[in-house]
Amino acid sequence: MADPRENLLAGVTDASERRWAQVVAVVVALVVTVMIYSGLHWTAVAPSNVETIEPGTLHLSGEFVEGNLGTAIQPDRSAVVRIVAQQYSFVPGCIVVPTDTPVTFRVTSPDVVHGFLIAGTNVNTMVVPGYVAEVRTRFDRPGEHVMPCHEYCSVGHEGMWARVKVLDRPEFERLHGGQGRASCAG
Ligand code: CUA
């Protein structure tokens, strides 16, 4: 004959295991629901602008031809900076922008994934071939920033970086004018 205390213990253990199994089932159901919901949500509402571009013909026509790269001051005084990130350089390799100006960076890649980061600022994004990455910012102080590639893009990755020169708006306008293109060379 079994000890009645053992039966009692077994009953308690069973009930407790069943409770825990129910808790686990609820947690799993919750996690799956969140996964399905967020999957559908982010498909319907993309987290930022999704802009596609044909990576194989960037250099031939359109926005990212060589003559259209670099800083362009718009009629509304804002700046648009277009950059091509490629193995293993940024084109152009030096960028000049004014302070106190809305600056929009538009970056794309003809080959592999690169990273676009301006040290000491909030500018940081991936550059994926086939897409245009767009980042908006504004520089409050003049100075110089390094702009390294921060996604491993094969053997030349370490050497892939550029510079960003921020000039006081009046100084910028004295050197480069208040409209049109500006480059580090002048
Ligand atoms: Cu480009 Cu790392």
Coordinates of N, CA and C and ligand atoms in Angstrom, one line a residue:
M1 N 0.8 -1.2 0.0 CA 0.0 0.0 0.0 C 0.9 1.3 0.0
A2 N 0.5 2.2 -0.8 CA 1.3 3.5 -0.9 C 1.0 4.3 0.3
D3 N 1.9 5.1 0.7 CA 1.8 6.0 1.8 C 0.8 7.1 1.3
P4 N -0.3 7.4 2.0 CA -1.3 8.4 1.6 C -0.6 9.8 1.4
R5 N 0.4 10.0 2.2 CA 1.1 11.3 2.0 C 1.7 11.5 0.6
E6 N 2.2 10.3 0.1 CA 2.8 10.4 -1.2 C 1.8 10.7 -2.3
N7 N 0.6 10.1 -2.1 CA -0.5 10.4 -3.1 C -0.9 11.9 -3.1
L8 N -0.9 12.4 -1.9 CA -1.3 13.8 -1.7 C -0.2 14.7 -2.4
L9 N 1.1 14.3 -2.2 CA 2.2 15.1 -2.8 C 2.1 15.0 -4.3
A10 N 1.8 13.8 -4.8 CA 1.7 13.6 -6.3 C 0.6 14.5 -6.9
G11 N -0.5 14.5 -6.2 CA -1.7 15.4 -6.6 C -1.3 16.8 -6.7
V12 N -0.6 17.3 -5.7 CA -0.2 18.7 -5.6 C 0.8 19.0 -6.8
T13 N 1.7 18.1 -7.0 CA 2.7 18.3 -8.1 C 2.0 18.4 -9.4
D14 N 1.1 17.4 -9.6 CA 0.3 17.4 -10.9 C -0.4 18.8 -11.2
A15 N -1.1 19.2 -10.1 CA -1.8 20.5 -10.3 C -0.9 21.6 -10.6
S16 N 0.2 21.6 -9.9 CA 1.2 22.7 -10.1 C 1.8 22.7 -11.5
E17 N 2.1 21.4 -12.0 CA 2.6 21.3 -13.3 C 1.6 21.8 -14.4
R18 N 0.4 21.4 -14.1 CA -0.7 21.8 -15.1 C -0.8 23.3 -15.2
R19 N -0.7 23.9 -14.0 CA -0.8 25.4 -13.9 C 0.4 26.0 -14.7
W20 N 1.6 25.5 -14.5 CA 2.7 26.0 -15.2 C 2.6 25.8 -16.7
A21 N 2.1 24.6 -17.1 CA 1.9 24.4 -18.5 C 1.0 25.4 -19.1
Q22 N -0.1 25.7 -18.3 CA -1.0 26.8 -18.8 C -0.3 28.1 -19.0
V23 N 0.5 28.5 -18.0 CA 1.2 29.7 -18.0 C 2.1 29.8 -19.3
V24 N 2.8 28.7 -19.5 CA 3.7 28.6 -20.7 C 2.9 28.8 -22.0
A25 N 1.8 28.1 -22.0 CA 1.0 28.2 -23.2 C 0.5 29.6 -23.5
V26 N 0.1 30.3 -22.4 CA -0.3 31.7 -22.5 C 0.8 32.6 -23.0
V27 N 2.0 32.4 -22.4 CA 3.2 33.2 -22.8 C 3.5 33.0 -24.3
V28 N 3.5 31.7 -24.8 CA 3.8 31.4 -26.2 C 2.8 32.0 -27.1
A29 N 1.5 31.9 -26.7 CA 0.4 32.5 -27.5 C 0.6 34.0 -27.6
L30 N 1.0 34.6 -26.5 CA 1.2 36.1 -26.5 C 2.4 36.5 -27.4
V31 N 3.5 35.7 -27.3 CA 4.7 36.1 -28.1 C 4.3 35.9 -29.6
V32 N 3.6 34.8 -30.0 CA 3.2 34.6 -31.4 C 2.3 35.7 -31.9
T33 N 1.4 36.1 -31.0 CA 0.4 37.2 -31.4 C 1.2 38.5 -31.7
V34 N 2.2 38.8 -30.8 CA 3.0 40.0 -31.0 C 3.8 39.9 -32.3
M35 N 4.4 38.7 -32.5 CA 5.1 38.6 -33.8 C 4.3 38.8 -35.0
I36 N 3.1 38.2 -35.0 CA 2.2 38.3 -36.2 C 1.8 39.8 -36.3
Y37 N 1.4 40.4 -35.2 CA 0.9 41.8 -35.2 C 2.0 42.7 -35.8
S38 N 3.2 42.6 -35.2 CA 4.3 43.5 -35.6 C 4.7 43.3 -37.0
G39 N 4.7 42.0 -37.4 CA 5.0 41.7 -38.8 C 4.1 42.4 -39.8
L40 N 2.8 42.3 -39.5 CA 1.8 42.9 -40.4 C 1.9 44.4 -40.3
H41 N 2.1 44.9 -39.1 CA 2.1 46.4 -38.9 C 3.3 47.0 -39.7
W42 N 4.5 46.4 -39.5 CA 5.7 47.0 -40.2 C 5.7 46.8 -41.7
T43 N 4.9 45.8 -42.1 CA 4.8 45.7 -43.6 C 3.9 46.8 -44.1
A44 N 2.8 47.1 -43.4 CA 1.9 48.1 -43.8 C 2.4 49.5 -43.7
V45 N 3.1 49.7 -42.6 CA 3.6 51.1 -42.2 C 5.2 51.0 -42.1
A46 N 5.9 51.2 -43.2 CA 7.3 51.1 -43.1 C 7.9 52.1 -42.2
P47 N 9.1 51.7 -41.4 CA 9.6 52.6 -40.4 C 10.2 53.9 -41.0
S48 N 10.6 54.0 -42.3 CA 11.1 55.3 -42.8 C 10.8 55.2 -44.3
N49 N 11.2 56.3 -45.0 CA 10.9 56.3 -46.4 C 11.6 55.1 -47.1
V50 N 10.9 54.4 -48.0 CA 11.5 53.3 -48.7 C 11.6 53.8 -50.2
E51 N 12.8 54.0 -50.6 CA 13.0 54.5 -52.0 C 13.9 53.6 -52.7
T52 N 13.5 53.1 -53.8 CA 14.4 52.1 -54.5 C 15.1 52.8 -55.7
I53 N 16.2 52.2 -56.1 CA 17.0 52.7 -57.1 C 17.7 51.5 -57.8
E54 N 18.0 51.6 -59.1 CA 18.7 50.5 -59.8 C 20.2 50.7 -59.5
P55 N 20.8 49.8 -58.7 CA 22.2 50.0 -58.3 C 23.2 49.8 -59.5
G56 N 22.8 49.1 -60.5 CA 23.8 48.8 -61.6 C 24.0 50.0 -62.5
T57 N 23.1 51.0 -62.5 CA 23.2 52.1 -63.5 C 23.2 53.4 -62.8
L58 N 23.6 53.5 -61.5 CA 23.7 54.7 -60.8 C 24.6 55.8 -61.5
H59 N 25.7 55.3 -62.0 CA 26.7 56.2 -62.5 C 26.3 56.7 -63.9
L60 N 25.3 56.1 -64.5 CA 25.0 56.4 -65.9 C 24.0 57.6 -66.0
S61 N 23.0 57.5 -65.2 CA 22.0 58.6 -65.3 C 21.2 58.7 -64.0
G62 N 20.6 59.9 -63.8 CA 19.7 60.1 -62.6 C 20.5 60.9 -61.6
E63 N 19.9 60.8 -60.4 CA 20.3 61.7 -59.3 C 21.8 61.5 -58.9
F64 N 22.3 60.2 -59.0 CA 23.6 59.9 -58.4 C 24.7 59.9 -59.4
V65 N 24.6 60.6 -60.6 CA 25.7 60.7 -61.5 C 26.7 61.6 -60.8
E66 N 28.0 61.4 -61.2 CA 29.1 62.0 -60.5 C 28.9 63.6 -60.4
G67 N 28.5 64.2 -61.4 CA 28.3 65.7 -61.4 C 27.3 66.2 -60.4
N68 N 26.4 65.3 -60.0 CA 25.3 65.7 -59.1 C 25.6 65.3 -57.6
L69 N 26.8 64.8 -57.4 CA 27.1 64.4 -56.0 C 27.7 65.6 -55.2
G70 N 27.6 65.4 -53.9 CA 28.1 66.5 -53.0 C 27.0 67.4 -52.5
T71 N 27.4 68.6 -52.0 CA 26.5 69.5 -51.4 C 25.8 70.4 -52.4
A72 N 24.5 70.5 -52.4 CA 23.8 71.5 -53.2 C 22.9 72.3 -52.3
I73 N 23.1 73.6 -52.3 CA 22.3 74.5 -51.5 C 21.0 74.8 -52.4
Q74 N 19.9 74.6 -51.8 CA 18.6 74.7 -52.5 C 18.1 76.2 -52.4
P75 N 17.1 76.5 -53.3 CA 16.6 77.9 -53.2 C 16.1 78.3 -51.8
D76 N 15.6 77.3 -51.1 CA 15.1 77.7 -49.7 C 16.2 77.7 -48.7
R77 N 17.4 77.7 -49.1 CA 18.6 77.8 -48.2 C 19.0 76.5 -47.5
S78 N 18.2 75.4 -47.7 CA 18.5 74.1 -47.0 C 19.6 73.5 -47.9
A79 N 20.2 72.4 -47.4 CA 21.2 71.7 -48.2 C 20.8 70.3 -48.4
V80 N 21.1 69.8 -49.6 CA 21.0 68.4 -49.9 C 22.4 67.9 -50.3
V81 N 22.8 66.8 -49.6 CA 24.1 66.2 -49.9 C 23.9 64.8 -50.4
R82 N 24.4 64.6 -51.7 CA 24.2 63.3 -52.3 C 25.6 62.6 -52.3
I83 N 25.6 61.3 -51.8 CA 26.8 60.6 -51.6 C 26.6 59.1 -52.2
V84 N 27.7 58.6 -52.9 CA 27.7 57.2 -53.3 C 28.7 56.5 -52.3
A85 N 28.3 55.5 -51.7 CA 29.1 54.7 -50.8 C 29.4 53.4 -51.6
Q86 N 30.7 53.2 -51.9 CA 31.1 52.0 -52.7 C 32.4 51.4 -52.2
Q87 N 32.7 50.2 -52.6 CA 33.9 49.6 -52.1 C 35.1 50.3 -52.8
Y88 N 36.0 51.0 -52.1 CA 36.0 51.3 -50.7 C 36.2 52.8 -50.5
S89 N 35.2 53.5 -50.9 CA 35.3 55.0 -50.6 C 33.9 55.6 -50.7
F90 N 33.8 56.8 -50.1 CA 32.6 57.6 -50.3 C 32.9 58.6 -51.4
V91 N 32.0 58.9 -52.3 CA 32.1 59.9 -53.3 C 31.0 60.9 -53.0
P92 N 31.5 62.2 -52.8 CA 32.8 62.7 -52.6 C 33.4 62.3 -51.3
G93 N 34.8 62.4 -51.2 CA 35.5 62.0 -50.0 C 35.6 63.0 -49.0
C94 N 35.1 64.2 -49.3 CA 35.1 65.4 -48.4 C 33.8 66.1 -48.7
I95 N 33.1 66.5 -47.6 CA 31.8 67.1 -47.8 C 31.8 68.4 -46.9
V96 N 31.3 69.5 -47.5 CA 31.3 70.8 -46.8 C 29.8 71.2 -46.6
V97 N 29.4 71.5 -45.4 CA 28.1 72.0 -45.1 C 28.1 73.2 -44.2
P98 N 27.0 74.0 -44.3 CA 27.0 75.2 -43.4 C 26.3 74.8 -42.1
T99 N 26.5 75.7 -41.0 CA 25.8 75.5 -39.8 C 24.4 76.1 -39.9
D100 N 23.5 75.8 -38.9 CA 22.2 76.4 -38.8 C 21.4 76.2 -40.1
T101 N 21.5 75.1 -40.7 CA 20.8 74.9 -42.0 C 20.3 73.4 -42.0
P102 N 19.0 73.2 -42.4 CA 18.6 71.9 -42.5 C 19.3 71.1 -43.6
V103 N 20.0 70.0 -43.2 CA 20.8 69.2 -44.2 C 20.1 67.9 -44.4
T104 N 19.9 67.5 -45.6 CA 19.4 66.2 -46.0 C 20.5 65.4 -46.7
F105 N 20.9 64.3 -46.1 CA 21.8 63.4 -46.8 C 21.1 62.3 -47.5
R106 N 21.5 62.1 -48.8 CA 20.9 61.0 -49.6 C 22.0 60.2 -50.1
V107 N 22.0 58.9 -49.6 CA 23.2 58.0 -49.8 C 22.7 56.7 -50.5
T108 N 23.5 56.2 -51.4 CA 23.1 54.9 -52.0 C 24.4 54.1 -52.3
S109 N 24.3 52.9 -52.6 CA 25.5 52.0 -52.9 C 25.3 51.3 -54.2
P110 N 26.3 51.2 -55.0 CA 26.2 50.4 -56.2 C 26.6 48.9 -56.0
D111 N 27.2 48.6 -54.9 CA 27.7 47.2 -54.7 C 27.2 46.5 -53.5
V112 N 27.7 46.7 -52.3 CA 27.3 45.9 -51.2 C 26.8 46.9 -50.1
V113 N 26.4 46.3 -48.9 CA 25.9 47.1 -47.8 C 27.1 47.9 -47.2
H114 N 26.9 49.2 -47.0 CA 27.9 50.0 -46.3 C 27.2 50.7 -45.1
G115 N 28.0 51.3 -44.3 CA 27.4 52.1 -43.2 C 27.7 53.6 -43.4
F116 N 26.8 54.4 -42.9 CA 27.0 55.8 -43.1 C 26.8 56.5 -41.7
L117 N 27.9 57.0 -41.2 CA 27.9 57.6 -39.8 C 28.7 58.8 -39.8
I118 N 28.2 59.9 -39.1 CA 29.0 61.1 -38.9 C 29.3 61.2 -37.5
A119 N 30.6 61.0 -37.1 CA 31.0 60.9 -35.7 C 30.6 62.2 -35.0
G120 N 30.1 62.0 -33.8 CA 29.7 63.2 -32.9 C 28.4 63.8 -33.3
T121 N 27.6 63.1 -34.1 CA 26.3 63.6 -34.5 C 25.3 62.4 -34.4
N122 N 24.0 62.6 -34.7 CA 23.0 61.6 -34.6 C 22.9 60.9 -36.0
V123 N 23.7 61.2 -36.9 CA 23.6 60.7 -38.3 C 24.2 59.3 -38.3
N124 N 23.4 58.3 -38.6 CA 23.9 56.9 -38.6 C 22.8 56.0 -39.3
T125 N 23.2 55.4 -40.4 CA 22.3 54.6 -41.1 C 23.0 53.5 -41.9
M126 N 22.3 52.5 -42.4 CA 22.9 51.6 -43.3 C 22.7 52.0 -44.7
V127 N 23.6 51.7 -45.6 CA 23.4 52.0 -47.0 C 23.3 50.7 -47.8
V128 N 22.1 50.4 -48.2 CA 21.8 49.1 -48.9 C 21.7 49.3 -50.4
P129 N 22.4 48.5 -51.2 CA 22.2 48.6 -52.6 C 20.8 48.4 -53.0
G130 N 20.3 49.2 -53.9 CA 18.9 49.1 -54.4 C 18.0 50.1 -53.7
Y131 N 18.6 50.8 -52.6 CA 17.7 51.7 -51.9 C 18.5 53.0 -51.7
V132 N 17.7 54.1 -51.5 CA 18.3 55.4 -51.1 C 18.1 55.6 -49.6
A133 N 19.2 55.8 -48.9 CA 19.0 56.1 -47.5 C 19.0 57.6 -47.3
E134 N 18.0 58.1 -46.6 CA 17.9 59.5 -46.4 C 17.9 59.9 -44.9
V135 N 18.8 60.8 -44.5 CA 18.9 61.2 -43.1 C 18.9 62.7 -43.1
R136 N 18.1 63.3 -42.2 CA 18.0 64.8 -42.0 C 18.6 65.2 -40.7
T137 N 19.4 66.2 -40.8 CA 20.0 66.7 -39.6 C 20.3 68.2 -39.7
R138 N 21.0 68.7 -38.7 CA 21.4 70.2 -38.8 C 22.6 70.3 -37.8
F139 N 23.6 71.1 -38.2 CA 24.8 71.2 -37.4 C 24.8 72.5 -36.7
D140 N 25.0 72.5 -35.4 CA 24.9 73.8 -34.7 C 26.3 74.5 -34.6
R141 N 27.3 73.7 -34.7 CA 28.7 74.3 -34.5 C 29.6 74.0 -35.6
P142 N 30.5 74.9 -36.0 CA 31.4 74.6 -37.0 C 32.4 73.5 -36.5
G143 N 33.1 72.8 -37.4 CA 34.0 71.8 -37.0 C 34.2 70.8 -38.1
E144 N 35.0 69.8 -37.7 CA 35.3 68.7 -38.7 C 34.9 67.4 -38.1
H145 N 34.2 66.5 -38.8 CA 33.8 65.2 -38.4 C 34.4 64.1 -39.3
V146 N 34.7 63.0 -38.7 CA 35.0 61.9 -39.6 C 33.7 61.1 -39.9
M147 N 33.8 60.5 -41.1 CA 32.6 59.8 -41.6 C 33.0 58.4 -42.0
P148 N 33.1 57.5 -41.1 CA 33.6 56.1 -41.4 C 32.5 55.2 -41.9
C149 N 32.8 54.2 -42.7 CA 31.9 53.2 -43.0 C 31.9 52.2 -41.8
H150 N 30.7 51.9 -41.3 CA 30.6 51.1 -40.1 C 29.9 49.7 -40.4
E151 N 29.8 49.3 -41.6 CA 29.3 48.0 -41.9 C 30.4 47.3 -42.6
Y152 N 30.8 46.1 -42.2 CA 31.9 45.4 -42.8 C 31.6 45.1 -44.3
C153 N 32.4 45.6 -45.2 CA 32.1 45.5 -46.6 C 33.2 44.9 -47.4
S154 N 34.0 44.0 -46.7 CA 35.0 43.2 -47.3 C 36.4 43.9 -47.0
V155 N 37.5 43.4 -47.7 CA 38.8 43.7 -47.3 C 39.2 45.1 -47.1
G156 N 38.6 46.0 -47.9 CA 39.0 47.4 -47.8 C 38.2 48.3 -46.8
H157 N 37.4 47.6 -46.0 CA 36.5 48.3 -45.1 C 37.1 49.3 -44.2
E158 N 38.3 48.9 -43.6 CA 38.9 49.8 -42.6 C 39.3 51.1 -43.2
G159 N 39.6 51.1 -44.5 CA 40.1 52.3 -45.2 C 39.0 53.2 -45.8
M160 N 37.8 52.8 -45.5 CA 36.7 53.5 -46.1 C 36.1 54.5 -45.2
W161 N 36.5 55.8 -45.4 CA 35.9 56.8 -44.6 C 36.1 58.1 -45.4
A162 N 35.3 59.1 -44.9 CA 35.4 60.5 -45.5 C 35.3 61.5 -44.4
R163 N 35.4 62.8 -44.9 CA 35.4 63.9 -43.9 C 34.2 64.8 -44.1
V164 N 33.7 65.4 -43.0 CA 32.6 66.4 -43.2 C 33.1 67.7 -42.5
K165 N 33.2 68.7 -43.3 CA 33.6 70.0 -42.8 C 32.4 70.9 -42.6
V166 N 32.2 71.4 -41.3 CA 31.0 72.2 -41.1 C 31.6 73.6 -40.9
L167 N 31.1 74.5 -41.7 CA 31.5 75.9 -41.7 C 30.3 76.8 -41.2
D168 N 30.7 77.9 -40.4 CA 29.7 78.9 -40.1 C 29.0 79.3 -41.3
R169 N 27.7 79.5 -41.2 CA 26.9 79.9 -42.4 C 27.5 81.1 -43.2
P170 N 27.9 82.2 -42.5 CA 28.4 83.3 -43.2 C 29.7 83.0 -43.9
E171 N 30.6 82.2 -43.2 CA 31.9 81.8 -43.8 C 31.6 80.9 -45.0
F172 N 30.6 80.0 -44.9 CA 30.3 79.1 -46.0 C 29.8 79.9 -47.2
E173 N 29.0 80.9 -47.0 CA 28.5 81.7 -48.1 C 29.6 82.5 -48.7
R174 N 30.5 83.0 -47.9 CA 31.6 83.8 -48.4 C 32.5 82.9 -49.4
L175 N 32.7 81.6 -49.0 CA 33.5 80.7 -49.8 C 32.8 80.1 -50.9
H176 N 31.5 79.7 -50.7 CA 30.8 78.9 -51.7 C 29.5 79.5 -52.3
G177 N 29.2 80.7 -51.8 CA 28.0 81.3 -52.2 C 26.8 80.7 -51.5
G178 N 25.6 81.4 -51.7 CA 24.4 81.0 -50.9 C 23.5 80.1 -51.7
Q179 N 23.9 79.7 -52.9 CA 23.1 78.7 -53.6 C 24.0 77.9 -54.5
G180 N 23.5 76.7 -54.9 CA 24.2 75.9 -55.9 C 25.2 74.9 -55.2
R181 N 26.2 74.5 -55.9 CA 27.0 73.4 -55.4 C 28.2 73.9 -54.6
A182 N 28.6 73.1 -53.6 CA 29.8 73.4 -52.8 C 30.6 72.2 -52.6
S183 N 31.9 72.3 -52.7 CA 32.8 71.2 -52.5 C 33.9 71.6 -51.6
C184 N 34.7 70.7 -51.0 CA 35.8 71.0 -50.2 C 36.9 71.8 -51.0
A185 N 36.9 71.5 -52.3 CA 38.0 72.1 -53.1 C 37.7 73.6 -53.3
G186 N 36.5 74.0 -53.2 CA 36.2 75.4 -53.3 C 34.9 75.7 -54.1
Ligands
CUA1 CU1 32.0 50.2 -46.7 CU2 32.7 49.0 -44.8

